[in-house]
Coordinates of C-alpha atoms and ligand atoms in Angstrom, one line a residue:
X86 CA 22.0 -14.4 10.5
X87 CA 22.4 -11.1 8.8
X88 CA 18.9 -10.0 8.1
X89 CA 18.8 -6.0 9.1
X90 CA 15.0 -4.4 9.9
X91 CA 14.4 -2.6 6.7
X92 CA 12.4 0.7 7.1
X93 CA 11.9 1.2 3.6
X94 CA 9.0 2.1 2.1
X95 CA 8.4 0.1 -0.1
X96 CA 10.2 -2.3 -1.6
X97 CA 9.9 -3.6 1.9
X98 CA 10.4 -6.3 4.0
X99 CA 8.7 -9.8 3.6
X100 CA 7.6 -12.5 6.2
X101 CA 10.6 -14.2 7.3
X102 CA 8.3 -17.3 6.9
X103 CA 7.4 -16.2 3.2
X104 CA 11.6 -16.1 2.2
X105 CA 12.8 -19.4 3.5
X106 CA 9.0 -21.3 2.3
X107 CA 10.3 -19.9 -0.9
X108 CA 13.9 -21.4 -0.4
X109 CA 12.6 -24.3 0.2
X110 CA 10.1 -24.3 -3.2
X111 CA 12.8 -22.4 -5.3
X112 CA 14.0 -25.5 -7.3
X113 CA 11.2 -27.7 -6.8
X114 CA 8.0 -26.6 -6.3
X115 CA 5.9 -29.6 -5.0
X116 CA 7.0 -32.4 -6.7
X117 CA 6.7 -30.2 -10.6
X118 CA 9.8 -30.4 -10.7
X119 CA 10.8 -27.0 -11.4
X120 CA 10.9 -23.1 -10.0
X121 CA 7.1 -21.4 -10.0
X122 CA 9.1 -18.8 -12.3
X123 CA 9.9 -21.4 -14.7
X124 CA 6.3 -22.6 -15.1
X125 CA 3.7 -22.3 -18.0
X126 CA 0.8 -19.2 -16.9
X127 CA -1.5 -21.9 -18.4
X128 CA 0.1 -25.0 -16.6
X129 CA -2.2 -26.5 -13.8
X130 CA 0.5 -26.3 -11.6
X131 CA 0.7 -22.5 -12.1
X132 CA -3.2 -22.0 -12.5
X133 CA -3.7 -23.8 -8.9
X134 CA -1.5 -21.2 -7.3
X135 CA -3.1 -18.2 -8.8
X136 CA -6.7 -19.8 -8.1
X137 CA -5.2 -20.5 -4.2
X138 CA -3.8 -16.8 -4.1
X139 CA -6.6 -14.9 -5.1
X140 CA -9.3 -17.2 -3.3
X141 CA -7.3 -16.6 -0.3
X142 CA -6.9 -12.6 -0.8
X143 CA -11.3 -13.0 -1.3
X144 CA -11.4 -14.6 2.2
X145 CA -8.6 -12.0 4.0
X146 CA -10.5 -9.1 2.8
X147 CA -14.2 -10.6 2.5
X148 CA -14.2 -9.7 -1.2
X149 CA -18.2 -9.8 -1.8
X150 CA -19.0 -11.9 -5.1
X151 CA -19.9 -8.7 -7.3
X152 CA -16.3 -8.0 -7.2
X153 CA -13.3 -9.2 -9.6
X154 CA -9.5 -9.1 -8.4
X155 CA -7.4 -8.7 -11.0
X156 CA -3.6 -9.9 -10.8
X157 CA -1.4 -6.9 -13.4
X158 CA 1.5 -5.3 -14.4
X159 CA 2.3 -1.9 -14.0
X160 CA 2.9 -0.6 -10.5
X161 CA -0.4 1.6 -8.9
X162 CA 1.1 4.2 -11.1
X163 CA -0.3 2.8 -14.4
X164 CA -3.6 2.8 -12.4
X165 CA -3.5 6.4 -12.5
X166 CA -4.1 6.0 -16.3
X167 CA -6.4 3.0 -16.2
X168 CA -8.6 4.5 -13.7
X169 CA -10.6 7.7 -16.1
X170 CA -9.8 5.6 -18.9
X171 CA -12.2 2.9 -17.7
X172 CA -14.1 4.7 -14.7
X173 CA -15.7 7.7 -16.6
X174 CA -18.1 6.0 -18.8
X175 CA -19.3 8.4 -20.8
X176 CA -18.6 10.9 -18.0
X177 CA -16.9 13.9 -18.7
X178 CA -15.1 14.6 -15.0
X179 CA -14.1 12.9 -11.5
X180 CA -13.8 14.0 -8.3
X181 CA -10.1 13.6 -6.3
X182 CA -9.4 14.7 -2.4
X183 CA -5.8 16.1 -2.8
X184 CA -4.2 14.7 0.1
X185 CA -0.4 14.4 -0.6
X186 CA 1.8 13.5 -2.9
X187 CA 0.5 10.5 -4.1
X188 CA -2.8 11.8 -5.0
X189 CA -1.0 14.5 -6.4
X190 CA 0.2 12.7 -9.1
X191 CA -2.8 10.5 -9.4
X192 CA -4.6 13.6 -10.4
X193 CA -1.9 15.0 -12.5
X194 CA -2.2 11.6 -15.0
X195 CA -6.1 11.7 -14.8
X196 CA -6.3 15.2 -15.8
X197 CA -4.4 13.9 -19.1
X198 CA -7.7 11.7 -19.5
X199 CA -10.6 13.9 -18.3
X200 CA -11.7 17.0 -15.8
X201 CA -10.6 16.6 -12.4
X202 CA -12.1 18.9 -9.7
X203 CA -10.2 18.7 -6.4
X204 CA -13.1 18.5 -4.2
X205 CA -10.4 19.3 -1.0
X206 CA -6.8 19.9 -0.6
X207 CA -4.4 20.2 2.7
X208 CA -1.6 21.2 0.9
X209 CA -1.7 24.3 2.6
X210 CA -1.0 23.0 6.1
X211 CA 1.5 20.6 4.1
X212 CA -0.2 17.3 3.8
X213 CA -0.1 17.1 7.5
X214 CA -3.8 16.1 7.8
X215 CA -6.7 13.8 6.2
X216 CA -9.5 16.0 5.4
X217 CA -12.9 15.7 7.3
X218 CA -15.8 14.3 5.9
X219 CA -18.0 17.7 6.1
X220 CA -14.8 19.4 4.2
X221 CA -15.5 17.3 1.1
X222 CA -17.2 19.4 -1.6
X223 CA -18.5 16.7 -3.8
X224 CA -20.1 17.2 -7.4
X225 CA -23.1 16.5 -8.5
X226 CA -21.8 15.1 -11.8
X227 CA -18.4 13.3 -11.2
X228 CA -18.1 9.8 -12.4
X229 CA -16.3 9.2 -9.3
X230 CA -14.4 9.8 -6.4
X231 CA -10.9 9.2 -5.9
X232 CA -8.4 9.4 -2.5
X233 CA -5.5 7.7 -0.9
X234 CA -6.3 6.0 2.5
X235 CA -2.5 6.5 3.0
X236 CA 0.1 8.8 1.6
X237 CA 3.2 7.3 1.9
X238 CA 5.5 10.4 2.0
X239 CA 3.5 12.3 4.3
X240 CA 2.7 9.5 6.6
X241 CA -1.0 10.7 6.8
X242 CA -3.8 8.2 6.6
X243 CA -7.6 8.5 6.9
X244 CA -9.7 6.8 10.1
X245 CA -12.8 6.9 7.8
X246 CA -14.2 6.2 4.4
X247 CA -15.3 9.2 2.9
X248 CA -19.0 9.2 2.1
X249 CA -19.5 10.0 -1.3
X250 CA -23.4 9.9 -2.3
X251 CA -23.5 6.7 -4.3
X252 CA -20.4 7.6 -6.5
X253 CA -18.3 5.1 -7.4
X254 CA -15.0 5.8 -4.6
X255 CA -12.0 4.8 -5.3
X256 CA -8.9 4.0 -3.3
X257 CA -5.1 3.9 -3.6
X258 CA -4.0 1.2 -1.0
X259 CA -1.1 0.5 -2.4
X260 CA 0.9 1.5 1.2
X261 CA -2.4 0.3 3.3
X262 CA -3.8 -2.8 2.0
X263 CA -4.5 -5.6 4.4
X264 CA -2.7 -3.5 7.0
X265 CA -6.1 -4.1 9.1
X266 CA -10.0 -5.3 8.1
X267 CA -11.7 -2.7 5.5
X268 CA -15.4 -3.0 4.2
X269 CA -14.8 -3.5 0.4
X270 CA -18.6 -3.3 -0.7
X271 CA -18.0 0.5 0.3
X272 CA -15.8 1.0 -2.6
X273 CA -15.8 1.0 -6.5
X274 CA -12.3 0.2 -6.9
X275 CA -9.4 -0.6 -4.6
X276 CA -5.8 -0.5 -6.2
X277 CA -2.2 -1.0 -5.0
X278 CA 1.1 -1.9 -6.1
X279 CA 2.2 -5.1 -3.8
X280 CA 5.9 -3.8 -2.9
X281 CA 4.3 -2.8 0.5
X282 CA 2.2 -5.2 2.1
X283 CA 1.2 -8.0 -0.7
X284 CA 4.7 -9.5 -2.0
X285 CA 7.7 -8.1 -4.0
X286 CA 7.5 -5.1 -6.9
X287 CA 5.9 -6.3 -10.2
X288 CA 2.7 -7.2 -9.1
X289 CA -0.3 -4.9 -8.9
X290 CA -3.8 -5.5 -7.1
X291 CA -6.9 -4.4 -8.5
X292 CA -10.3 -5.4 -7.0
X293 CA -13.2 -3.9 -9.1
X294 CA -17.2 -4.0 -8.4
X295 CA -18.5 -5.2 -12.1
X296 CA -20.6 -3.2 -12.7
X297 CA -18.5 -0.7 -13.5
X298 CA -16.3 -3.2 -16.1
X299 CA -16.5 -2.7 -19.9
X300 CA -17.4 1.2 -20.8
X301 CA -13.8 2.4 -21.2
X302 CA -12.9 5.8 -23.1
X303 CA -12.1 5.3 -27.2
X304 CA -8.0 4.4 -27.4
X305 CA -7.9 2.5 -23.7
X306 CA -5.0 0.4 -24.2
X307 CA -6.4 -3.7 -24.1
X308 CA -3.9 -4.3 -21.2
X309 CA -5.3 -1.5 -19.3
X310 CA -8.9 -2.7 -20.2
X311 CA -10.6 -4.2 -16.6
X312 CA -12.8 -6.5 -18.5
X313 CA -10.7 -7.9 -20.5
X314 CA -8.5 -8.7 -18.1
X315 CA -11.3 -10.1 -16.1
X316 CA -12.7 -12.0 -18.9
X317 CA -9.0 -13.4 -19.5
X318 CA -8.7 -14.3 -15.5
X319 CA -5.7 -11.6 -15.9
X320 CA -4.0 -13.8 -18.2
X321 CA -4.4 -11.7 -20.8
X322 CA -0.6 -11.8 -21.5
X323 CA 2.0 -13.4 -19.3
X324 CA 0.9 -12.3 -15.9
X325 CA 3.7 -11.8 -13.5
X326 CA 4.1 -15.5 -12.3
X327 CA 6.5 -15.2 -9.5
X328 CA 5.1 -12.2 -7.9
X329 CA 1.7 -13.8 -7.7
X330 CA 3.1 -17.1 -6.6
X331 CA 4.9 -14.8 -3.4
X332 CA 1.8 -12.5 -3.1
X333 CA -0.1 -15.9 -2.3
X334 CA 3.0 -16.8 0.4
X335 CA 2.1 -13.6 2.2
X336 CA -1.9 -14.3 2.0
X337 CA -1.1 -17.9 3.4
X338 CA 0.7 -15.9 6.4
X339 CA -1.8 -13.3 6.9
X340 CA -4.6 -16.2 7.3
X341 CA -2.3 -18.5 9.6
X342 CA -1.3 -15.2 11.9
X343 CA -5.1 -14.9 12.7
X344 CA -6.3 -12.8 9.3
X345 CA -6.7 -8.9 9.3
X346 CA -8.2 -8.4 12.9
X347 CA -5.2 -9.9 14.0
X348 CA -3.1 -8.0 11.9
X349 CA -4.4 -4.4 12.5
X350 CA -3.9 -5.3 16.4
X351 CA -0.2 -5.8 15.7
X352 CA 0.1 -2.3 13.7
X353 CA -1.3 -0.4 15.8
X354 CA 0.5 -1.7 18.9
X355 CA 3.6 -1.4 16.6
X356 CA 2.8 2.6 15.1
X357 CA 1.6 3.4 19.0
X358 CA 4.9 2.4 20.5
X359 CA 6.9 4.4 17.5
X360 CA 4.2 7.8 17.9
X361 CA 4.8 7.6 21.8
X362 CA 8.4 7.3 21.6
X363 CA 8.8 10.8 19.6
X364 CA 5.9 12.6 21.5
X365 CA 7.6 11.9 24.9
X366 CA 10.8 12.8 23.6
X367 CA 12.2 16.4 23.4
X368 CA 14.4 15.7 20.4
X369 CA 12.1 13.8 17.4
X370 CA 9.1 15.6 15.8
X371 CA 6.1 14.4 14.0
X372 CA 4.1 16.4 12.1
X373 CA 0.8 15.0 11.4
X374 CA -2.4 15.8 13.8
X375 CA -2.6 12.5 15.7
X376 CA -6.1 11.7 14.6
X377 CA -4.4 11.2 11.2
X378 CA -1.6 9.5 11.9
X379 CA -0.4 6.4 9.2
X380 CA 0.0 3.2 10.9
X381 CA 2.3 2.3 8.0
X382 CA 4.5 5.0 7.2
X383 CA 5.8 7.2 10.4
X384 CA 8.0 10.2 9.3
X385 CA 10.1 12.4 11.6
X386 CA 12.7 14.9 12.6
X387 CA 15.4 15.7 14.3
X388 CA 15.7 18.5 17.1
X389 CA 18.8 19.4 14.5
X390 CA 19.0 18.2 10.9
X391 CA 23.2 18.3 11.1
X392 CA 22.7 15.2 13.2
X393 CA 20.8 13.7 10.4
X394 CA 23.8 12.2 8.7
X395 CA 25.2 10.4 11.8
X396 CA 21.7 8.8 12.8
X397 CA 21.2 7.7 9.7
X398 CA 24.9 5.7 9.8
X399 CA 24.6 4.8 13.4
X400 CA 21.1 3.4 12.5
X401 CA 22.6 1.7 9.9
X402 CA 25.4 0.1 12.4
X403 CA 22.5 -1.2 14.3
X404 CA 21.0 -3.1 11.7
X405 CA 18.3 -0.6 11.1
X406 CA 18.0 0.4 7.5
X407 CA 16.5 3.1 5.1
X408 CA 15.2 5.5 7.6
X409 CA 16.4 8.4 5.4
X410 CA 13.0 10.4 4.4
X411 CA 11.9 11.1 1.0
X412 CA 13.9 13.4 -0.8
X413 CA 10.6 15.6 -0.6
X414 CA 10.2 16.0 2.8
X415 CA 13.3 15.5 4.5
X416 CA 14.2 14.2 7.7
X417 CA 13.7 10.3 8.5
X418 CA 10.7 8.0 7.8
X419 CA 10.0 4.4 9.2
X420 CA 7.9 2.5 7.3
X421 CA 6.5 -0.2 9.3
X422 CA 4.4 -2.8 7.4
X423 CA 2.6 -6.1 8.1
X424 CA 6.1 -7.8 8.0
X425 CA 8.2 -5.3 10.0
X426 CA 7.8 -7.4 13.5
X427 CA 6.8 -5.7 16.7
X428 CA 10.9 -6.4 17.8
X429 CA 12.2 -4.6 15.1
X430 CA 10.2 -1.2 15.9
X431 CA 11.5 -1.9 19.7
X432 CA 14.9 -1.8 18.5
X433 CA 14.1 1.4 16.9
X434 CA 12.6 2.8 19.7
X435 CA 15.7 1.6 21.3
X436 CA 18.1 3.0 19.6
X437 CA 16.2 6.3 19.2
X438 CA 16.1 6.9 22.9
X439 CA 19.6 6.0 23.0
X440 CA 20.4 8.8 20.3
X441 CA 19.3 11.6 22.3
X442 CA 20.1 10.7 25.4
X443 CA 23.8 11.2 23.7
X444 CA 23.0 14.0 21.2
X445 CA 19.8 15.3 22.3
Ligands
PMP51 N1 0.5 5.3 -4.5 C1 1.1 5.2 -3.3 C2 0.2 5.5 -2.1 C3 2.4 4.7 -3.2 O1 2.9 4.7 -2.0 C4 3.1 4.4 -4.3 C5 4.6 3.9 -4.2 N2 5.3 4.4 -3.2 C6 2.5 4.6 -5.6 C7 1.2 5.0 -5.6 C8 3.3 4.3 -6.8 O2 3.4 2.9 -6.9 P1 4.2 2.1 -8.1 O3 5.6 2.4 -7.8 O4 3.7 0.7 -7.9 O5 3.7 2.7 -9.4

């Protein structure tokens, strides 16, 4: 068996159950004779997954009723568009927490769309925190609010949902969703591209209260249009079949490992083990404040960046894979999702202490 533990960030690793359950389905899928990739969108056979996937994801993350989840295309980066284009209404401006460099760039496409006011930034300090609550300057007259739980790069991630007066909040999930439990009747909108923690890249997630459907700005492309693609069961076009069919693997998983609960006990066993290994050691660095730590993404340094090359290929030897931080930042990041098991961070851990105890 030559599986490695893959660090990366996303596309990232899958449930070892979820591969070899689709093995097994890959020619044959129950008795259809074919592949789920080879199937009709409109087949029952297809239509029964998609109804089992998203009725599952409803009971994993107690969607309330008022809300629809839509199945798309796109990435969470077409969201960026889709979100002032359906979520201003008539308004003229939104509010967005500038929190790293995914909400950079989420506010960057808005601001193509509408006014943005950046009710807080930490890019001073670096991205190295999640604002507090009582930092938030919130306007009077935004449509709504937008933030990322959890920046991927920076490794930071919020212990709170911001408060936001009744506005519609949104959130970016994509590197934080169904990580652990979350209130959804709290938000407006919850996005995120699955290559993370829902199945393989293709497939985005976006669960919308409806009340907010069907007032989008003049020119909004159909495809990008929530109510149609609610009205159309997001089957509007040829949804991306495969994806969904895999997405619905990993909610079958989530359920049968004990659902969310379960699930956030793991990573934060998992992201405590990785945090106290660096903080006890005199040779890796973290630099987020702890009580904004990610459980998901876990960036870090070495004592000297000359050794960065040789951990990186000794890592590598070990079966531990794409530890190399983003080209932004530098240094290393491990991204440990849902399916990164608990052994795979202790073989990290592992090897880690073993690196400085010969380099450090
Ligand atoms: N938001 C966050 C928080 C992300 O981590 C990413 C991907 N790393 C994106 C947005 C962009 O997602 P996509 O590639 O699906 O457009």
């Amino acid at each position: 068996m030559a599986r490695v533990y893959n660090f990366s960030a996303g596309p990232a690793m899958l449930p070892e159950p979820v591969l070899s359950r689709a093995r097994d389905e890959m020619l044959e899928w129950q008795g259809s004779g074919m592949c789920v990739a080879e199937m009709s969108h409109r087949g029952k056979e297809f239509m029964s997954i998609a109804a089992q996937a998203e009725s599952d994801l409803r009971k994993l993350l107690a969607i309330p009723g008022n809300y629809k989840v839509l199945f798309l295309q796109g990435g969470a980066s077409t969201q960026f568009a889709a979100i002032p284009m359906n979520l201003l209404r008539g308004g003229t401006s939104a509010d967005y927490l500038n929190t790293g460099s995914w909400s950079k760039k989420a506010i960057a496409e808005a601001r193509r769309y509408g006014e943005v006011k950046v009710v807080v930034s930490t890019e001073e300090g670096r991205f190295t925190r999640a604002p507090r609550q009582d930092e938030l300057a919130l306007s009077a007259d935004a449509a709504y609010v937008h933030y990322t739980p959890n920046e991927t790069i920076e490794g930071v991630e919020f212990s709170y949902i911001p408060e936001t007066a009744g506005k519609p909040l949104v959130a970016d999930m994509s590197s934080t969703i169904l990580s652990r439990p979350i209130d959804v009747s709290r938000f407006g909108l919850i996005y995120a591209g699955a290559q993370k923690n829902i199945g393989p890249a293709g497939l985005t997630i976006v669960i919308v209260r409806d009340d907010l459907l069907g007032q989008t700005l003049p020119g909004t492309p159909t495809m990008l249009d929530y109510k149609v693609q609610a009205d159309n069961d997001s089957m509007y076009n040829t949804p991306p079949t495969y994806a969904w069919y895999l997405a619905g693997l990993v909610f079958e998983w989530l359920k049968g490992l004990g659902g969310l609960e379960e699930m956030g006990r793991i990573n934060e066993r998992k992201a405590a083990l990785l945090y106290k290994t660096i903080d006890d050691s005199g040779f890796f660095k973290n630099p987020v404040e702890p009580g904004s730590r990610s459980w998901m993404n876990v960036p870090f340094t070495l004592a000297d960046a000359a050794l960065d090359e040789t951990f990186l290929k000794e890592a590598k030897a070990a079966k531990l894979t794409t530890l190399k931080g983003h080209r932004s930042v530098g240094g290393m990041r491990a991204s440990i999702y849902n399916a990164m098991p608990q052994e795979g961070v202790e073989v990290l851990v592992g090897f880690m202490q073993e690196f400085e105890r010969r380099y450090g």
